[in-house]
CSV table of C-alpha atoms in Angstrom, one decimal:
chain,number,residue,atom,x,y,z
A,1,MET,CA,24.4,-40.8,-20.8
A,2,THR,CA,26.3,-38.6,-18.3
A,3,ARG,CA,24.8,-39.1,-15.1
A,4,ALA,CA,23.1,-35.7,-12.8
A,5,PHE,CA,23.8,-35.7,-8.9
A,6,THR,CA,22.4,-34.1,-5.9
A,7,PHE,CA,24.9,-33.8,-2.9
A,8,LEU,CA,23.1,-34.0,0.2
A,9,VAL,CA,26.0,-32.5,2.8
A,10,ASN,CA,25.9,-32.6,6.4
A,11,PRO,CA,28.4,-29.5,7.0
A,12,ASN,CA,29.1,-30.5,10.5
A,13,SER,CA,30.2,-34.1,9.5
A,14,GLY,CA,33.8,-34.8,9.8
A,15,GLY,CA,34.6,-31.7,12.4
A,16,GLY,CA,33.3,-29.5,8.9
A,17,ALA,CA,35.3,-31.9,6.3
A,18,ALA,CA,32.5,-32.5,4.4
A,19,PRO,CA,31.9,-28.9,2.5
A,20,LYS,CA,35.6,-29.1,1.4
A,21,VAL,CA,35.1,-32.7,0.0
A,22,VAL,CA,32.0,-31.3,-2.1
A,23,VAL,CA,33.6,-28.4,-3.7
A,24,PRO,CA,36.4,-30.1,-5.7
A,25,LEU,CA,34.2,-33.1,-6.6
A,26,ALA,CA,31.7,-30.9,-8.1
A,27,ARG,CA,33.7,-29.2,-10.2
A,28,ARG,CA,35.2,-32.2,-11.6
A,29,LEU,CA,31.9,-33.6,-12.0
A,30,ARG,CA,30.3,-30.6,-13.7
A,31,GLU,CA,33.4,-30.4,-16.1
A,32,ALA,CA,32.8,-34.1,-16.9
A,33,GLY,CA,29.2,-32.5,-18.4
A,34,ALA,CA,27.5,-34.2,-15.6
A,35,GLU,CA,24.7,-32.2,-13.2
A,36,VAL,CA,25.3,-31.1,-10.0
A,37,GLU,CA,23.1,-29.9,-7.5
A,38,VAL,CA,24.3,-29.2,-3.5
A,39,SER,CA,22.1,-28.8,-0.4
A,40,TYR,CA,23.8,-28.6,3.0
A,41,THR,CA,21.7,-29.6,5.9
A,42,SER,CA,22.2,-30.6,9.6
A,43,SER,CA,18.3,-31.8,10.2
A,44,PRO,CA,17.3,-35.4,9.1
A,45,ALA,CA,14.1,-34.0,9.3
A,46,VAL,CA,14.6,-32.8,5.8
A,47,VAL,CA,16.2,-35.2,4.2
A,48,PRO,CA,13.2,-36.8,2.6
A,49,ASP,CA,11.6,-33.9,1.0
A,50,LEU,CA,15.1,-33.0,-0.4
A,51,VAL,CA,15.6,-36.8,-1.8
A,52,LYS,CA,12.1,-36.7,-3.1
A,53,ILE,CA,12.8,-33.6,-5.2
A,54,ALA,CA,16.1,-35.0,-6.5
A,55,VAL,CA,14.8,-38.6,-7.0
A,56,ALA,CA,11.4,-37.1,-9.0
A,57,ALA,CA,14.4,-35.0,-11.1
A,58,GLY,CA,16.4,-38.5,-12.3
A,59,ARG,CA,19.2,-37.8,-9.8
A,60,VAL,CA,21.8,-40.1,-7.9
A,61,VAL,CA,21.3,-38.8,-4.5
A,62,VAL,CA,25.0,-38.3,-2.9
A,63,SER,CA,25.3,-38.8,0.4
A,64,VAL,CA,28.3,-36.4,2.0
A,65,GLY,CA,29.1,-37.5,5.6
A,66,GLY,CA,29.6,-39.9,7.9
A,67,ASP,CA,27.5,-43.4,8.6
A,68,GLY,CA,24.6,-41.4,10.4
A,69,MET,CA,24.1,-39.1,7.6
A,70,LEU,CA,24.4,-41.9,5.3
A,71,SER,CA,21.8,-44.0,7.3
A,72,SER,CA,18.9,-40.8,7.1
A,73,VAL,CA,19.4,-40.7,3.4
A,74,ALA,CA,19.6,-44.3,2.5
A,75,GLY,CA,15.7,-44.8,3.8
A,76,ALA,CA,14.5,-41.7,2.4
A,77,VAL,CA,16.0,-43.2,-0.7
A,78,VAL,CA,14.7,-46.5,-0.8
A,79,ASP,CA,11.0,-44.6,-0.2
A,80,ALA,CA,11.8,-42.6,-3.0
A,81,GLY,CA,12.7,-45.5,-5.4
A,82,GLY,CA,15.9,-43.8,-6.2
A,83,GLU,CA,19.8,-44.6,-6.3
A,84,LEU,CA,22.5,-43.3,-3.6
A,85,ALA,CA,26.1,-42.7,-3.8
A,86,ILE,CA,28.3,-42.3,-1.2
A,87,MET,CA,31.3,-40.0,-0.1
A,88,PRO,CA,32.8,-40.5,3.2
A,89,ALA,CA,33.3,-37.3,5.2
A,90,GLY,CA,32.8,-37.9,8.6
A,91,ARG,CA,34.6,-39.1,11.3
A,92,GLY,CA,33.7,-43.1,11.2
A,93,ASN,CA,33.0,-43.5,7.6
A,94,ASP,CA,32.4,-47.3,8.1
A,95,PHE,CA,29.8,-48.0,5.8
A,96,ALA,CA,31.9,-46.8,2.9
A,97,ARG,CA,35.0,-48.6,4.1
A,98,MET,CA,32.9,-51.8,3.3
A,99,LEU,CA,31.9,-50.7,-0.3
A,100,GLU,CA,35.4,-49.5,-0.6
A,101,VAL,CA,34.7,-46.4,-1.8
A,102,PRO,CA,37.7,-44.9,-3.0
A,103,ALA,CA,39.4,-42.3,-0.5
A,104,ASP,CA,41.1,-40.1,-3.3
A,105,GLU,CA,39.4,-37.9,-5.5
A,106,ASP,CA,40.3,-39.3,-8.9
A,107,GLY,CA,38.6,-42.8,-7.7
A,108,GLN,CA,35.9,-40.8,-6.2
A,109,VAL,CA,35.0,-39.2,-9.6
A,110,ALA,CA,35.3,-42.4,-12.0
A,111,LEU,CA,32.9,-44.1,-9.3
A,112,LEU,CA,30.4,-41.3,-9.6
A,113,LEU,CA,30.7,-41.1,-13.2
A,114,SER,CA,30.8,-45.0,-14.1
A,115,GLY,CA,29.8,-46.9,-11.2
A,116,THR,CA,27.2,-49.5,-11.1
A,117,PRO,CA,23.9,-49.2,-9.2
A,118,THR,CA,24.4,-52.4,-7.1
A,119,PRO,CA,21.4,-53.9,-4.5
A,120,VAL,CA,22.9,-53.5,-1.1
A,121,ASP,CA,20.9,-54.7,1.8
A,122,LEU,CA,20.1,-52.4,5.2
A,123,LEU,CA,18.2,-53.0,8.7
A,124,SER,CA,15.1,-52.1,9.7
A,125,VAL,CA,15.4,-51.2,13.0
A,126,ALA,CA,11.9,-51.1,15.6
A,127,MET,CA,11.5,-50.3,19.3
A,128,PRO,CA,8.7,-48.9,21.4
A,129,GLY,CA,8.1,-45.0,21.3
A,130,ARG,CA,9.9,-44.8,17.9
A,131,PRO,CA,9.2,-45.2,14.2
A,132,THR,CA,10.4,-48.0,12.3
A,133,ALA,CA,14.1,-46.6,10.5
A,134,LEU,CA,16.5,-47.9,8.1
A,135,VAL,CA,20.0,-48.6,9.5
A,136,ALA,CA,23.2,-48.9,7.3
A,137,GLY,CA,25.9,-50.8,9.1
A,138,SER,CA,25.0,-52.1,12.6
A,139,VAL,CA,22.8,-51.7,15.6
A,140,TYR,CA,24.4,-51.9,19.3
A,141,ALA,CA,24.0,-51.9,22.9
A,142,GLY,CA,26.5,-51.7,25.5
A,143,VAL,CA,29.8,-50.9,25.8
A,144,ASP,CA,30.3,-49.8,22.2
A,145,ALA,CA,27.1,-47.2,22.2
A,146,ARG,CA,28.6,-46.1,25.3
A,147,ALA,CA,31.8,-45.3,23.9
A,148,GLY,CA,29.8,-43.7,20.8
A,149,GLU,CA,28.5,-41.2,23.6
A,150,ILE,CA,31.9,-40.5,24.6
A,151,VAL,CA,33.2,-39.9,21.3
A,152,ASP,CA,30.3,-37.2,20.8
A,153,ARG,CA,31.9,-35.5,23.6
A,154,SER,CA,35.3,-35.9,22.6
A,155,HIS,CA,36.0,-33.2,19.5
A,156,TRP,CA,38.8,-32.0,21.3
A,157,LEU,CA,40.7,-34.7,20.6
A,158,PRO,CA,42.7,-35.7,16.9
A,159,GLY,CA,40.1,-37.8,15.1
A,160,ARG,CA,42.2,-40.5,14.4
A,161,LEU,CA,42.3,-41.1,18.8
A,162,GLN,CA,38.4,-40.1,19.3
A,163,TYR,CA,37.1,-44.0,19.0
A,164,PRO,CA,40.5,-45.6,20.4
A,165,VAL,CA,40.4,-43.3,23.7
A,166,ALA,CA,36.1,-43.4,23.8
A,167,ALA,CA,36.8,-47.4,23.5
A,168,VAL,CA,38.9,-47.6,26.7
A,169,ARG,CA,37.1,-45.0,28.7
A,170,ALA,CA,33.7,-47.0,28.0
A,171,ILE,CA,35.4,-50.3,28.8
A,172,ALA,CA,37.2,-49.1,32.2
A,173,SER,CA,33.7,-48.2,33.5
A,174,TYR,CA,31.5,-50.6,32.1
A,175,ARG,CA,28.9,-53.2,33.9
A,176,PRO,CA,27.5,-56.6,32.4
A,177,ILE,CA,24.1,-56.6,31.0
A,178,ALA,CA,21.9,-59.4,31.6
A,179,LEU,CA,21.1,-59.8,27.7
A,180,THR,CA,18.1,-61.5,25.8
A,181,VAL,CA,18.8,-62.5,22.3
A,182,GLU,CA,16.6,-64.0,20.1
A,183,VAL,CA,17.7,-64.9,16.5
A,184,ASP,CA,15.0,-66.4,14.0
A,185,GLY,CA,12.8,-67.5,17.1
A,186,VAL,CA,16.0,-69.0,19.1
A,187,ARG,CA,16.4,-67.8,22.5
A,188,SER,CA,19.7,-67.0,24.3
A,189,GLU,CA,20.5,-65.6,27.9
A,190,HIS,CA,23.9,-63.6,28.4
A,191,ARG,CA,25.8,-61.5,31.0
A,192,ALA,CA,27.9,-59.5,28.2
A,193,ALA,CA,29.4,-56.3,28.2
A,194,ASN,CA,28.3,-56.1,24.6
A,195,VAL,CA,25.9,-56.8,21.8
A,196,VAL,CA,25.9,-55.8,17.8
A,197,VAL,CA,23.7,-56.5,15.5
A,198,ALA,CA,25.7,-56.1,11.6
A,199,ASN,CA,25.0,-56.0,8.2
A,200,SER,CA,28.6,-54.3,7.7
A,201,ARG,CA,31.8,-55.8,8.5
A,202,TYR,CA,32.9,-52.6,10.4
A,203,TYR,CA,32.4,-49.8,13.0
A,204,GLY,CA,34.2,-47.5,15.2
A,205,LYS,CA,36.3,-46.1,12.4
A,206,GLY,CA,37.8,-49.7,11.4
A,207,MET,CA,36.3,-52.1,13.6
A,208,ALA,CA,35.9,-55.5,12.2
A,209,ILE,CA,33.3,-56.3,14.7
A,210,ALA,CA,31.9,-58.9,12.2
A,211,PRO,CA,34.5,-59.9,10.2
A,212,ASP,CA,32.4,-62.4,8.0
A,213,ALA,CA,29.6,-59.9,7.3
A,214,SER,CA,28.3,-58.8,3.8
A,215,VAL,CA,26.3,-56.3,2.4
A,216,ASP,CA,24.4,-58.4,0.2
A,217,ASP,CA,24.1,-61.8,1.8
A,218,GLY,CA,20.6,-61.4,3.0
A,219,GLU,CA,21.5,-62.1,6.8
A,220,LEU,CA,22.0,-60.2,10.3
A,221,ASP,CA,25.8,-60.9,12.1
A,222,VAL,CA,25.3,-61.0,15.8
A,223,ILE,CA,28.2,-60.8,18.0
A,224,VAL,CA,27.8,-61.3,21.6
A,225,ILE,CA,30.8,-60.4,23.8
A,226,GLU,CA,30.2,-61.6,27.2
A,227,ALA,CA,31.3,-60.2,30.5
A,228,ALA,CA,35.0,-60.3,30.9
A,229,GLY,CA,37.1,-58.5,33.3
A,230,ARG,CA,38.0,-55.0,32.3
A,231,LEU,CA,41.5,-55.5,31.8
A,232,ASP,CA,40.9,-58.5,29.9
A,233,LEU,CA,38.3,-56.4,27.4
A,234,ILE,CA,41.3,-53.6,27.1
A,235,ARG,CA,43.9,-56.1,25.9
A,236,ALA,CA,41.2,-58.3,23.5
A,237,LEU,CA,40.4,-54.5,22.1
A,238,PRO,CA,43.5,-54.6,19.3
A,239,LYS,CA,42.1,-58.1,18.1
A,240,VAL,CA,38.6,-56.3,16.9
A,241,TYR,CA,40.6,-54.0,14.0
A,242,GLU,CA,41.4,-57.5,12.6
A,243,GLY,CA,38.7,-59.3,13.2
A,244,ALA,CA,40.7,-61.9,15.5
A,245,HIS,CA,38.1,-61.1,18.8
A,246,VAL,CA,35.4,-64.0,17.5
A,247,GLU,CA,38.1,-66.2,18.1
A,248,LEU,CA,37.5,-65.8,21.8
A,249,ASP,CA,36.0,-68.0,24.0
A,250,ALA,CA,34.1,-64.8,25.0
A,251,VAL,CA,32.6,-64.0,21.7
A,252,LYS,CA,29.4,-65.6,20.6
A,253,VAL,CA,28.8,-65.1,16.5
A,254,LEU,CA,25.0,-65.9,15.8
A,255,ARG,CA,23.0,-65.5,12.0
A,256,GLY,CA,19.7,-65.0,10.6
A,257,SER,CA,17.3,-63.0,9.4
A,258,ARG,CA,15.6,-61.3,12.5
A,259,VAL,CA,16.8,-60.2,15.8
A,260,THR,CA,15.2,-59.0,19.1
A,261,VAL,CA,17.3,-57.9,22.0
A,262,SER,CA,16.3,-56.7,25.4
A,263,GLY,CA,18.2,-56.1,28.6
A,264,ARG,CA,19.3,-54.5,31.4
A,265,TYR,CA,22.6,-53.7,33.6
A,266,ASP,CA,22.9,-56.6,35.7
A,267,GLY,CA,22.5,-56.2,39.6
A,268,THR,CA,21.5,-52.3,39.1
A,269,GLY,CA,18.6,-53.0,36.6
A,270,ALA,CA,19.7,-49.3,34.9
A,271,PRO,CA,18.7,-48.7,31.3
A,272,VAL,CA,21.5,-49.6,28.7
A,273,PRO,CA,22.3,-47.5,25.8
A,274,ILE,CA,21.5,-48.2,22.2
A,275,GLY,CA,23.5,-46.7,19.2
A,276,ALA,CA,23.0,-47.1,15.2
A,277,ASP,CA,26.0,-45.9,13.1
A,278,GLY,CA,27.1,-43.6,15.3
A,279,GLU,CA,23.8,-41.8,16.5
A,280,GLY,CA,21.9,-42.7,19.7
A,281,LEU,CA,19.2,-44.6,19.8
A,282,GLY,CA,17.5,-44.2,23.1
A,283,GLU,CA,17.9,-47.0,25.7
A,284,LEU,CA,17.3,-50.9,25.4
A,285,PRO,CA,14.2,-52.2,26.4
A,286,ALA,CA,13.9,-54.4,29.7
A,287,ALA,CA,13.5,-58.2,29.5
A,288,GLY,CA,9.7,-58.9,29.5
A,289,ALA,CA,8.8,-55.4,27.5
A,290,GLU,CA,8.7,-54.9,23.7
A,291,PRO,CA,12.1,-55.4,22.4
A,292,LEU,CA,14.5,-54.2,20.2
A,293,THR,CA,14.0,-55.6,16.7
A,294,VAL,CA,16.2,-55.8,13.9
A,295,GLU,CA,15.1,-57.5,10.6
A,296,ILE,CA,17.4,-57.6,7.5
A,297,ARG,CA,16.0,-55.7,4.0
A,298,PRO,CA,17.6,-57.4,1.1
A,299,GLY,CA,18.9,-55.7,-1.3
A,300,ALA,CA,17.0,-52.7,-0.2
A,301,VAL,CA,18.6,-50.0,-2.0
A,302,LYS,CA,20.7,-49.5,-5.1
A,303,ILE,CA,24.3,-47.8,-4.4
A,304,LEU,CA,26.7,-47.0,-7.1
A,305,CYS,CA,29.9,-49.4,-6.2
């Protein structure tokens, strides 16, 4: 039976790259006998309704954009009980990298027509003042969230340089965090540069921040990078691309199914930024307040793999 698809496209993803990805793919799929609808939107608010319509019509929902677009679409697909496919067209594309989605058009067409709907874990993220949301790849606070803010203002740089430059700039101005992390009821205190709660191995356009993470193991990988000198952090940055940073004494790796995080910048008490799959989430709750809570949702969504 030939599949039917609804492409949900963020036209702003990848500096306008997403529409260029869709047009040839849609043509190839139609030539193969598939039904294809295409909807363009940069507003997460309209995604649930578009997904409901697609799923009710028996269509596979295809997220075309970056990791932020994927997370907004994935949650809606879970709620609608549908199936999802990913076509990377953003700046990072880290979850597509984790699932080894082909980068070439022939491979993408084959995946859409013949891929197997596979249960994949998602993250359930709750924090004060925000509705609970589903996230595909990772949630993070500290240096990397600051780097994400810098990337959002770095469109003048070539895409391949945006994340490395942002990482160096974020480290150069970082301050340690007085951090409290609780994993499955076990609490630990840290003076840290960064904390990542990960479902996927990758973030930041190919950094293997959680090298042992798996999207189908029902567990979270928590990476705490303890505070160090700025020069030491910059020197260690290349190791993250290989996942070798977890061998450093300053890096703690924890695993579990439920994680809470709270903290403020050490000494100043200033709020710490939080990000999730390239999108800002606000500020990390202070110690003693209701914390950021991340839980694993095993096999929450079926994705063509």
